XYZ file of C-alpha atoms in Angstrom:
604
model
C -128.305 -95.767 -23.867
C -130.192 -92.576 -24.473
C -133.610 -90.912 -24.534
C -133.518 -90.427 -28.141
C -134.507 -86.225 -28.603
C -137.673 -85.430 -30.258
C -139.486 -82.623 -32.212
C -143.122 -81.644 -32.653
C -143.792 -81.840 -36.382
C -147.096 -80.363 -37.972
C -148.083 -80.742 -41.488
C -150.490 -79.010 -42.928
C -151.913 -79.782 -47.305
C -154.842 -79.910 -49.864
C -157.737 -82.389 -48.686
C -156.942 -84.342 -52.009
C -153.495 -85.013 -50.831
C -154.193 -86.752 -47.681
C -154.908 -90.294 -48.374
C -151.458 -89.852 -50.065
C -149.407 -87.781 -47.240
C -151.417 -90.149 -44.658
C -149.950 -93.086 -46.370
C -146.364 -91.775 -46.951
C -146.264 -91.063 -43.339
C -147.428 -94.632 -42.446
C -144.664 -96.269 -44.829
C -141.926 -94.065 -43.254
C -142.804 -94.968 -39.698
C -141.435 -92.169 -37.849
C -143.996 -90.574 -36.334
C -146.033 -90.625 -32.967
C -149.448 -89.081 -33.656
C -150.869 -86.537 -31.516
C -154.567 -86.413 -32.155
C -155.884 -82.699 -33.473
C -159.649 -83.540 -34.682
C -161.619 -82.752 -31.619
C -163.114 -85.247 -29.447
C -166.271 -87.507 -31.187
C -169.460 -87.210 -28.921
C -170.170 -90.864 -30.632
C -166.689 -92.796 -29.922
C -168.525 -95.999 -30.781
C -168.929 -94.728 -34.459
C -165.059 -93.960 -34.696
C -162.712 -96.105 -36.931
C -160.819 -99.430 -34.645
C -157.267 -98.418 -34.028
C -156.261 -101.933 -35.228
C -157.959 -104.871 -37.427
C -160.181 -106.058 -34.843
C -162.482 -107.747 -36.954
C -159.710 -109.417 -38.934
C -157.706 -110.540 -35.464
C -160.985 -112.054 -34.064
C -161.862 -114.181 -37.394
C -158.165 -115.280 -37.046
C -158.601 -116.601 -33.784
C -161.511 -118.155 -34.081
C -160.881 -120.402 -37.177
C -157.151 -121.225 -35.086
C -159.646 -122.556 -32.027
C -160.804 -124.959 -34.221
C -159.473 -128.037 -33.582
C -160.472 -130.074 -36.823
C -158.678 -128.379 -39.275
C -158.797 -128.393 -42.901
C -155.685 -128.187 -45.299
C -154.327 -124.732 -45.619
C -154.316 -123.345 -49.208
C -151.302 -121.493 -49.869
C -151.818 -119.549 -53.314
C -153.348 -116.496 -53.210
C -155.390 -117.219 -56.570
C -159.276 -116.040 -55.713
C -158.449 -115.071 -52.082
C -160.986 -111.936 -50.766
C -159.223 -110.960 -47.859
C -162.252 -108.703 -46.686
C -165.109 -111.598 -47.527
C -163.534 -114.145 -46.019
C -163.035 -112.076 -43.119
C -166.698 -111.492 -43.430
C -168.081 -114.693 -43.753
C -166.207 -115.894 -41.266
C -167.834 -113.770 -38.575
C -171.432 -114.452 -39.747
C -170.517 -117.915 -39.235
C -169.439 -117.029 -35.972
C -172.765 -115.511 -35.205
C -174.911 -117.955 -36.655
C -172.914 -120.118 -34.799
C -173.403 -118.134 -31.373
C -177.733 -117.815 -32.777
C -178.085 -121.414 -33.130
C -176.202 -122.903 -29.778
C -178.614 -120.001 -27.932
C -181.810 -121.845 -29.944
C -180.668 -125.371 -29.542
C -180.068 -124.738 -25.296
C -183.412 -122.804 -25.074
C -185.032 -125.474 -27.079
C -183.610 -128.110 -25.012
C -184.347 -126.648 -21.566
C -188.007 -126.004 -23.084
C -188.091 -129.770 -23.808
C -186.878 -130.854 -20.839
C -189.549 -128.809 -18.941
C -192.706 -129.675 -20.789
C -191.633 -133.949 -20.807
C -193.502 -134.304 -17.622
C -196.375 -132.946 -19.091
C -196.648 -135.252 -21.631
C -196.827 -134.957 -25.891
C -200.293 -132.410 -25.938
C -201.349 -129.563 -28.133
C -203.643 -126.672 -26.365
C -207.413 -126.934 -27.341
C -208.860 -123.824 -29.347
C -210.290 -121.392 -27.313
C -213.694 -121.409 -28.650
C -213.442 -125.715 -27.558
C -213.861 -124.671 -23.508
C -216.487 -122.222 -24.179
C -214.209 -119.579 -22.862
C -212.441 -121.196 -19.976
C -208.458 -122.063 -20.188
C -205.868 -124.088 -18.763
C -203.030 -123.024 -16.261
C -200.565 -125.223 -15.518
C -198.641 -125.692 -11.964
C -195.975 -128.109 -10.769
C -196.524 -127.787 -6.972
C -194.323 -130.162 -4.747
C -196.401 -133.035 -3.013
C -195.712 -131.327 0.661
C -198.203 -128.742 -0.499
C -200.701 -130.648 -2.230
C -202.980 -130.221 1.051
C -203.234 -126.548 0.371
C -205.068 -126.671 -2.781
C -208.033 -128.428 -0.918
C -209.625 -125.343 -0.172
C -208.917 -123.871 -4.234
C -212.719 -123.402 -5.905
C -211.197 -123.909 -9.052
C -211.416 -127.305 -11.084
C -208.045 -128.790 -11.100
C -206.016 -131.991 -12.211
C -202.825 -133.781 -11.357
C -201.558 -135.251 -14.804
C -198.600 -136.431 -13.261
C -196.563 -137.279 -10.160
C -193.050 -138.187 -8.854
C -191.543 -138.638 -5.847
C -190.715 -134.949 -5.296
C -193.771 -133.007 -7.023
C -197.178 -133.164 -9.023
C -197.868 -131.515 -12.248
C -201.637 -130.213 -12.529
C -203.480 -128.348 -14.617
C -206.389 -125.361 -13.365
C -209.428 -124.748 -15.619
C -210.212 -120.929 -15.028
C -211.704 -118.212 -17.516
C -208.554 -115.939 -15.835
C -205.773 -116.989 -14.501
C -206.254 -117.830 -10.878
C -204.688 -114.990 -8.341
C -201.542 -115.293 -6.718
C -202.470 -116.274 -3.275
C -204.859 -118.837 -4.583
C -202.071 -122.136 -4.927
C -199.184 -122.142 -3.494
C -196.610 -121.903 -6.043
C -196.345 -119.554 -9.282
C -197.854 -120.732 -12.472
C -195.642 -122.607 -15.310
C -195.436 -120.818 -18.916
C -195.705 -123.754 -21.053
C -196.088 -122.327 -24.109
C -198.033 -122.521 -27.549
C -195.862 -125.460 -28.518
C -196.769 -129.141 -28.082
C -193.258 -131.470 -26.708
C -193.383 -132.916 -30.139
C -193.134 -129.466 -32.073
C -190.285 -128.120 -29.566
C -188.578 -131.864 -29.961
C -188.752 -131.151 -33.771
C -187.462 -127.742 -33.562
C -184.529 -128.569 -31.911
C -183.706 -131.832 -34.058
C -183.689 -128.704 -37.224
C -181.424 -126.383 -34.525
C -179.328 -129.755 -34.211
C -179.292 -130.170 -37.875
C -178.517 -126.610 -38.473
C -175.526 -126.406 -35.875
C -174.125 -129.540 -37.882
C -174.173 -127.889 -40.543
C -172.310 -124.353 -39.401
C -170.072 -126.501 -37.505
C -169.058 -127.994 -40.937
C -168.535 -124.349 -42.314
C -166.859 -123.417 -39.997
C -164.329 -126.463 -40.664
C -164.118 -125.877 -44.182
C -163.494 -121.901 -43.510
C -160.082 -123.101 -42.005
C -158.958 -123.886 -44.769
C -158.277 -119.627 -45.469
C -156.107 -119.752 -41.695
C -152.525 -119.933 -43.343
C -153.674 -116.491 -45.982
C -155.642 -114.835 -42.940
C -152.294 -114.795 -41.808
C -150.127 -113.720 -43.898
C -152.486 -111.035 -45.227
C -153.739 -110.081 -41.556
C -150.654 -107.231 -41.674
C -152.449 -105.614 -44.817
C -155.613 -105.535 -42.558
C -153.788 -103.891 -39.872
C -151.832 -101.483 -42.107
C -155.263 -100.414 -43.336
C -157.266 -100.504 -39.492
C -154.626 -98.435 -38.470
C -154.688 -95.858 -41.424
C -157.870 -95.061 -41.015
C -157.855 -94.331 -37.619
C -154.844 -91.980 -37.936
C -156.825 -90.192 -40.833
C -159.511 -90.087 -38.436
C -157.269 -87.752 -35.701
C -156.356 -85.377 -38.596
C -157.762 -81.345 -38.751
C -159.830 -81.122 -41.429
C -161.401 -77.800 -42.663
C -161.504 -75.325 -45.709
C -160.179 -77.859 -47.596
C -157.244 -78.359 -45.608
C -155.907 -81.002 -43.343
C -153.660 -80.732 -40.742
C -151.361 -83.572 -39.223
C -149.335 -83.291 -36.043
C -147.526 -85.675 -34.101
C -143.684 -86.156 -32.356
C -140.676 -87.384 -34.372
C -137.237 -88.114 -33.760
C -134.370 -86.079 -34.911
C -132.756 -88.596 -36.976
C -135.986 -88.900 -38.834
C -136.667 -85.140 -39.769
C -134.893 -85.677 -42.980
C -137.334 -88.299 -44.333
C -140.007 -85.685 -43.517
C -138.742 -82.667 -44.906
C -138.349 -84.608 -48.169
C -141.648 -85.739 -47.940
C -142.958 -81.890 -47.262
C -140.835 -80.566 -50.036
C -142.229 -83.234 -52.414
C -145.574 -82.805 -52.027
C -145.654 -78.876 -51.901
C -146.711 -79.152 -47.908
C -146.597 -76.451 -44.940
C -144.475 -78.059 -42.262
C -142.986 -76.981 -38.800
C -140.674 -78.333 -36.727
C -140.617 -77.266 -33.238
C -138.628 -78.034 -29.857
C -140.768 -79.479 -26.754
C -141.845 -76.689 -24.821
C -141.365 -76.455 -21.338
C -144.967 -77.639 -20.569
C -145.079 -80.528 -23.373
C -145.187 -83.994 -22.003
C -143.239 -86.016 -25.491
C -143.555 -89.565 -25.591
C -140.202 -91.139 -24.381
C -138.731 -93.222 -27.467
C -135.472 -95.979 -26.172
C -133.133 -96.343 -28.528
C -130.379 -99.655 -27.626
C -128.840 -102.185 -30.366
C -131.225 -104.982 -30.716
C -129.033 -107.049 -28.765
C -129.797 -105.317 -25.619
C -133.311 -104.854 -26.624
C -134.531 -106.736 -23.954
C -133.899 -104.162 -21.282
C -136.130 -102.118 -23.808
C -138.631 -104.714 -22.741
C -138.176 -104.566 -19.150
C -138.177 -101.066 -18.685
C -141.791 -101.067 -20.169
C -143.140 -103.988 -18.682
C -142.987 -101.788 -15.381
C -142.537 -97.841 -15.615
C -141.885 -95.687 -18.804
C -139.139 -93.101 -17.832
C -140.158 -89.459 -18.729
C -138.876 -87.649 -21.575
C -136.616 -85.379 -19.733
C -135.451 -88.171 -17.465
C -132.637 -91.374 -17.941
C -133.500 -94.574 -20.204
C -132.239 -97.332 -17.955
C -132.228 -100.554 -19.911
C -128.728 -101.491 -20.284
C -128.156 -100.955 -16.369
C -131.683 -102.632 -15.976
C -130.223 -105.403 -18.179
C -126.834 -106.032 -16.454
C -127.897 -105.412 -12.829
C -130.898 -107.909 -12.813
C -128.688 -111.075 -14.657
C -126.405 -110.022 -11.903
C -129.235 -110.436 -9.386
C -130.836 -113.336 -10.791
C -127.146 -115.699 -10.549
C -127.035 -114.639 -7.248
C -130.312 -115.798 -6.207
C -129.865 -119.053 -8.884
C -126.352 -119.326 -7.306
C -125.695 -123.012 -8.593
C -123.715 -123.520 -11.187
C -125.555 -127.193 -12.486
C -128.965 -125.086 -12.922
C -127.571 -123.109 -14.656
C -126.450 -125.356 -16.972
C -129.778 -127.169 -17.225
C -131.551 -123.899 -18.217
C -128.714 -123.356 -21.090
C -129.236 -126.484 -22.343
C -133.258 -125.659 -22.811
C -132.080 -122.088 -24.512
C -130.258 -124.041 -26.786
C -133.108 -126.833 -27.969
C -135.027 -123.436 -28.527
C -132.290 -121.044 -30.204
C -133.766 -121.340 -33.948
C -137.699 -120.961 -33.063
C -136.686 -118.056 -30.701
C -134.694 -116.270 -33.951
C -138.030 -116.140 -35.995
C -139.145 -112.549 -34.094
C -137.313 -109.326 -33.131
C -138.974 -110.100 -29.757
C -137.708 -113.809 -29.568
C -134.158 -112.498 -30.846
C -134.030 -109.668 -28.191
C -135.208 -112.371 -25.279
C -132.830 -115.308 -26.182
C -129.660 -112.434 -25.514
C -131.580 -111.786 -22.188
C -131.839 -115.425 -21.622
C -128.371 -116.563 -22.288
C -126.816 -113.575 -20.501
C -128.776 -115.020 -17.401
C -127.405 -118.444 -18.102
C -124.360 -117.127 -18.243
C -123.811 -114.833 -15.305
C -125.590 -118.012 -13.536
C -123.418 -120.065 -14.565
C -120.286 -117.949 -13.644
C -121.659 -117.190 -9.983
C -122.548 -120.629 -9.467
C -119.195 -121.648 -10.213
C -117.627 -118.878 -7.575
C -119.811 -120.568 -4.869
C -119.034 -124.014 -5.936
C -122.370 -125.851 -6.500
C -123.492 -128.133 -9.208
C -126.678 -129.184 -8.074
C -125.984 -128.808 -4.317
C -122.536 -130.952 -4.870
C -119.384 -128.958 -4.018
C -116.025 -129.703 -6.613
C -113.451 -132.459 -6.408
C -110.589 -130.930 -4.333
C -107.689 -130.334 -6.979
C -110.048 -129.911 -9.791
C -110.682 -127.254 -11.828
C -113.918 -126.198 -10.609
C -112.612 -126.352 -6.941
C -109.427 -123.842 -8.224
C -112.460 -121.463 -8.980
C -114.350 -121.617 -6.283
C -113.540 -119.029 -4.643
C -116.500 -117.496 -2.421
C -118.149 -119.516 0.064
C -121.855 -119.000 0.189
C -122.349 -120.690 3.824
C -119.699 -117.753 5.283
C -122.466 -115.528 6.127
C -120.107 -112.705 7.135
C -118.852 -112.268 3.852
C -121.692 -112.932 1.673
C -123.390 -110.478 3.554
C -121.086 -108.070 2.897
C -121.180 -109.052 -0.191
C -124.957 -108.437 -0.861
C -124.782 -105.354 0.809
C -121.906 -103.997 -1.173
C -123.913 -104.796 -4.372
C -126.918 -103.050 -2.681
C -124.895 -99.588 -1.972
C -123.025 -99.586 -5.395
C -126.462 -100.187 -6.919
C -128.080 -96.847 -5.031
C -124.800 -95.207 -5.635
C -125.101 -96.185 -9.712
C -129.261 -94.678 -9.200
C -128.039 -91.821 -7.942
C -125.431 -91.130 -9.858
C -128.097 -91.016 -12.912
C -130.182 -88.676 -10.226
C -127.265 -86.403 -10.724
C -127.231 -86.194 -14.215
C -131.138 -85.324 -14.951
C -130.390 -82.369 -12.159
C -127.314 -80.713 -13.374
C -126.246 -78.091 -13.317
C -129.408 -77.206 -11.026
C -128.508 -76.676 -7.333
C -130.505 -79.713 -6.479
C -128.103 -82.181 -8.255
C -126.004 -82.138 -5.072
C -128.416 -83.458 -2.872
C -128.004 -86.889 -4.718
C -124.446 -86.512 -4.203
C -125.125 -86.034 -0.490
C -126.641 -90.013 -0.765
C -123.812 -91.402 -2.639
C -121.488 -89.707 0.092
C -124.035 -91.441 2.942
C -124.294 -94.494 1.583
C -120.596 -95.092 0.670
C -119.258 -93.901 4.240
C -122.207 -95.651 5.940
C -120.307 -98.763 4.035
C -117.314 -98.087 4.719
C -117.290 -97.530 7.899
C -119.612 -100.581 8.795
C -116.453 -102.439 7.201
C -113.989 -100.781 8.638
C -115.635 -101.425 12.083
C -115.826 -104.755 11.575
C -112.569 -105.977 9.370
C -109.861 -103.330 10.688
C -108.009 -103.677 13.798
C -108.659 -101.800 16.924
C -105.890 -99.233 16.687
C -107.404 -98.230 13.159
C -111.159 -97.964 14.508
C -110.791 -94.298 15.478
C -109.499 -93.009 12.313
C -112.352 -95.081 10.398
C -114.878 -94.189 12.808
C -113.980 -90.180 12.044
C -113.891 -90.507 8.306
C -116.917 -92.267 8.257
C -118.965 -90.241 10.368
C -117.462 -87.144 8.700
C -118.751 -88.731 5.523
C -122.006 -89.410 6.374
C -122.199 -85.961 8.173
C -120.811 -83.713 4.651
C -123.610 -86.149 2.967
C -126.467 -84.744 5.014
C -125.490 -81.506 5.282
C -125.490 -81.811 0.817
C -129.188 -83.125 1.181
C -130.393 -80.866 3.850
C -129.046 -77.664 1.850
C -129.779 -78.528 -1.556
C -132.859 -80.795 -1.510
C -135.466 -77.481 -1.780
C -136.531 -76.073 -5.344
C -137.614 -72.816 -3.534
C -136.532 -69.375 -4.516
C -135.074 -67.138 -1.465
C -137.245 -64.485 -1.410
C -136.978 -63.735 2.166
C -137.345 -65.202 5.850
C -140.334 -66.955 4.983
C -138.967 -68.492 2.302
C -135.369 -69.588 4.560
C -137.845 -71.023 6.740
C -139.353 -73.306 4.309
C -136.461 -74.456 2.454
C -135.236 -75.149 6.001
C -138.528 -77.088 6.096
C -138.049 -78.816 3.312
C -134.367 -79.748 3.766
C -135.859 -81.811 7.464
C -138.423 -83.248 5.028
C -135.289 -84.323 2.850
C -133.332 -85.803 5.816
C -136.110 -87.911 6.853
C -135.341 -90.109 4.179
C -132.230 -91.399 5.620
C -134.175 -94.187 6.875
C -135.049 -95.105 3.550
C -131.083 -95.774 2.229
C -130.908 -97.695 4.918
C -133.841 -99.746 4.724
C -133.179 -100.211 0.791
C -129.669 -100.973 1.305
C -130.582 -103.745 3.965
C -133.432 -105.003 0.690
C -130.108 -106.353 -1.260
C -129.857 -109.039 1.710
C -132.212 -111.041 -0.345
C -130.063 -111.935 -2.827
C -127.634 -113.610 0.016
C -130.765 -115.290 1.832
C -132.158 -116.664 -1.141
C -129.031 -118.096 -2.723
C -128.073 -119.516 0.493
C -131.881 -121.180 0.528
C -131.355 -122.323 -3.000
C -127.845 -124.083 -2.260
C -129.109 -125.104 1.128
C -132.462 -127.510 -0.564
C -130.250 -128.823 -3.037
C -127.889 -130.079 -0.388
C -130.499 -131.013 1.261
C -132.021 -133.162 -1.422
C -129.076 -134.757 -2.333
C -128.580 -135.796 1.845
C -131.881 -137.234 1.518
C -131.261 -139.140 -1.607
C -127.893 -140.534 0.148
C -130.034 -141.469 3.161
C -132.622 -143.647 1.210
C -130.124 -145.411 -1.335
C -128.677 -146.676 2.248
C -131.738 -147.073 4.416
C -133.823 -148.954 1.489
C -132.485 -151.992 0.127
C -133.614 -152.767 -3.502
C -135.613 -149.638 -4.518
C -133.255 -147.350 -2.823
C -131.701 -146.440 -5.993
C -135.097 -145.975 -8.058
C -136.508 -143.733 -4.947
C -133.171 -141.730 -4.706
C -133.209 -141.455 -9.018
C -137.153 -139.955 -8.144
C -136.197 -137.968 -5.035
C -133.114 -136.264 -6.782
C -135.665 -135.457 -9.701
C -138.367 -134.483 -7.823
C -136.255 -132.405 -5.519
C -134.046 -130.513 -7.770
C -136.795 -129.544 -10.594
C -138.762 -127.799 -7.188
C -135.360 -126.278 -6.152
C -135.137 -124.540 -9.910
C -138.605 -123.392 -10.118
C -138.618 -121.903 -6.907
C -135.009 -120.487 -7.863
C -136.242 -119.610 -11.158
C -139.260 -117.829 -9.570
C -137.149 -115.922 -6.801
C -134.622 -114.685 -9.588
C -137.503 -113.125 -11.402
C -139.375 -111.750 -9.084
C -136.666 -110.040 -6.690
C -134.276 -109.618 -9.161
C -136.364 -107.109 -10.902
C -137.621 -105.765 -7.650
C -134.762 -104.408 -6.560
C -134.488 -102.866 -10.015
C -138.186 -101.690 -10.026
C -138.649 -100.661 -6.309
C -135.030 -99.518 -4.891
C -133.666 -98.260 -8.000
C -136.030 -96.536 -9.536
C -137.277 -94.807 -6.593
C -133.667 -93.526 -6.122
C -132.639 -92.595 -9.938
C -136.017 -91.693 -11.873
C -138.971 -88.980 -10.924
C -142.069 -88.654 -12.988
C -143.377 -91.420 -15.291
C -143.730 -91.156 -18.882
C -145.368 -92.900 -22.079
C -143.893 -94.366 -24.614
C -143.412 -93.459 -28.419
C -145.983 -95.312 -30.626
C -144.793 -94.966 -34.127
C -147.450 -94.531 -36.637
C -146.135 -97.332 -39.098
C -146.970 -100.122 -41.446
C -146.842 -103.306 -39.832
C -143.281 -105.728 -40.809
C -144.135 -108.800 -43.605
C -141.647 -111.643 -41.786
C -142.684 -114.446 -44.842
């Protein structure tokens, strides 16, 4: 649950050793590259940071959709020819569809004028023919044209003709622009693109025997990406005199590896601390079974170096949010049952592992909260059972559940802040964080105490929470300035700033209210389901004979809309309030993440 600390590590050997080093460094995986070879004025000529080529001759034999068996033995296979060959017949591919279409649409156009071949030049004793297809609305203009001219033929929309001129006849002189024919007769194009036909058959056919390679292209795609990737790190390397120089971030943990490497190989290293103005990449380090919040941190905002790594609260807090959105207990079980028919295939990646713990700890916190509420699939428990003994929170009492959601809401900002503290200490500025936990808890508590305590206890309530909320400010509006006291000037401004500070009291407030949601949309979740399931009673009753076949497909119908939208809710708000309230309250600055420089994992 950590920000794992880093060092900046610089190597420095012989030319000769580093397509060695460069490898050695690859196979330990440790390392986040910082580029030192100046800046190319031709990027375009620069090695690919991955196997581009190899990824896009991949994909395009898997498009395929006729399929050849897959050889399996690796007996004659050129990983770097096939690769090849399959992207000339990729291009030959692209070539001849762009030949056939032009060919076609040049077809198409000359059909109306018929199968003929241009006469020689020297057979019009200089004059030539310009061809026009001008539409028969406008035929009337070319009664004034000086020019010999023929219509060869006519629809019901237009007339083809044909000019005999020495030049080819101005502009102005007919109405419409002339048509480029070409040098080609209909029966030479119509010829050409039978061969383009012919020839697209026949790459089409490669192409399908080239699939064949799809199951080796595979497995041997991580060599090409070991190898892209190499040679665009040795590409980012100092080279001069002789020498190379390597640089990049690495974890603590990992020095070791590296200083065995250096002493091995007879190279110059340093290790260094950040600096004050170093930005390091920000490397998460959680047990793979909590991965996922890993995951969701990045999907939205990298935490800086110096800040917090939030994925286990991330984690926790938005399974949390999601039940309570979900808040029914029988949809929950639906979408456990699904996890389970895809357990195994989900186990074959580190991703797929680190997502099934995400996904069953949302079934499971679902499934939980839906039982507190009492709904399976809109239906509240038999009295005396079980599931009615559990049932312990009523999600139509609006008084409490709003409580409720804005309890979770203040304990939420009070957890953010809380972190807030910990990235300031021991600066003066950590206790303006403290000053919001102290605001939002009394603001709580005394909105509770207000409403749930009797009238004889309202004044005592009433001064500890305004006393609260007044020691909070006071915290914020003191501490919130980074300015040095240099003088008046200086009181002023931090004074300033300190207003500035206060202003955001509107924003607890308004953040605290966000956590509402969660109550509004559970309640709409539990609310359609009961509603579907009224409906469904209604027709079974009202409709003799098919009622039970229209209540079977209005229960279905219903209920799957009632868990997508529920499913859709949970994921979007849930992490909202993670994303938007949270973070704005616990993290400042963004950072980027830690890239290791590393061979690519064989999973056979």
């Amino acid at each position: 649950m950590a920000i794992e600390p880093l060092k900046r590590l610089s190597l420095v050997g012989s030319q000769e050793q580093k397509p060695f080093v460069m490898d050695r460094l690859q196979a330990l995986g440790c390392l986040h590259l910082v580029p030192l070879a100046p800046a190319s004025s031709q990027p375009e000529t620069l090695p690919p940071e991955h196997a581009v080529e190899a990824r896009q001759a991949l994909r395009y034999l898997v498009d395929e959709p006729a399929k050849r068996r897959q050889v399996h033995t690796d007996a004659g296979f050129d990983l770097a020819a096939t690769i090849q060959s399959v992207l000339e017949n990729k291009d030959r591919i692209r070539a001849a569809l762009d030949r056939r279409d032009a060919l076609a649409q040049r077809a198409k156009d000359l059909a109306p004028w018929g199968d003929f071949s241009l006469p020689p030049a020297e057979a019009l004793a200089g004059e030539k023919l310009w061809f026009y297809v001008v539409p028969l609305r406008q035929l009337r203009e070319l009664e004034g044209l000086d020019l010999p001219w023929q219509v060869v033929h006519q629809d019901n929309r237009q007339a083809f003709l044909v000019v005999i001129a020495r030049e080819e006849p101005p502009a102005e002189a007919l109405p419409v622009p002339r048509t480029h024919t070409g040098a080609l007769s209909l029966s030479q194009v119509e010829q050409q693109l039978e061969d383009a036909e012919l020839e697209l058959e026949d790459l089409e056919a490669e192409r399908r025997a080239l699939t064949r390679w799809i199951y080796l292209l595979s497995k041997h795609f991580a060599r090409a990406e070991d190898q892209a990737v190499l040679q665009h790190a040795q590409s980012q390397t100092l080279d001069t005199d002789g020498l190379f120089a390597v640089q990049g971030w690495v974890g603590v943990p990992q020095v070791p590896a590296v200083e065995a490497l250096a002493a091995e190989q007879g190279l110059a290293l340093l290790l260094e601390d950040p600096a004050p103005g170093d930005a390091p990449p920000t490397l998460l380090t959680n047990p793979e079974r909590l991965g996922a919040g890993e995951d969701l941190v990045g999907f939205y905002q990298m935490p800086a170096y110096d800040s917090f790594d939030p994925s286990r609260i991330l984690f926790f807090s938005f399974a949390i949010f999601f039940a309570m959105i979900l808040s029914d207990a029988g949809y929950a079980a639906l979408l456990g049952l699904g996890l389970l028919l895809f357990w195994g295939k989900l186990g074959r990646s580190p991703q797929g592992r680190r997502f099934r713990v995400l996904a069953g700890t949302l079934v499971s916190t679902s499934f939980a909260w839906g039982v507190l509420v009492g709904s399976f699939f809109g239906v509240a428990p038999a009295p005396g059972s079980l599931p009615a003994q559990l049932h312990i929170l009523d999600i139509h009492d609006f008084d409490t559940m709003m409580r409720l959601s804005v309890g979770v809401g203040v304990l939420h900002l009070v957890l953010a802040n809380v972190v807030r503290v910990g990235n300031l200490w021991p600066r003066l500025q950590a206790l303006a964080p403290v000053g919001w936990i102290l605001v939002a808890l009394s603001g709580f508590g005394l909105w509770l105490g207000l409403s749930l305590a009797a009238p004889a206890q309202t004044a005592n309530i009433e001064l500890l929470g305004y006393a609260g909320i007044a020691l909070g400010l006071a915290l914020v509006f003191f501490s919130s300035s980074e300015r040095p006291l240099t003088g008046a000037g200086s009181l002023l401004m931090r004074g300033l700033d300190g207003l500035l500070a206060l202003s955001q009291v509107t924003k607890i407030f308004g953040d605290t209210l966000s956590y509402l949601r969660l109550f509004a949309l559970g309640l709409a979740s539990a609310s359609l389901a009961l509603t579907f399931n009224d409906l469904a009673v209604q027709v079974d009753a009202d409709v003799p004979g098919l009622g039970l076949l229209l209540q079977l497909l209005l229960l279905l119908i219903g209920h799957s809309l009632n868990l997508a939208l529920g499913l859709i809710s949970g994921l979007v708000h849930g992490l909202r309030l993670n994303y938007i309230e949270f973070y704005n309250w616990a993290l400042s600055g963004e950072g980027y993440p830690f890239r290791p420089f590393k061979k690519t994992e064989i999973t056979e």
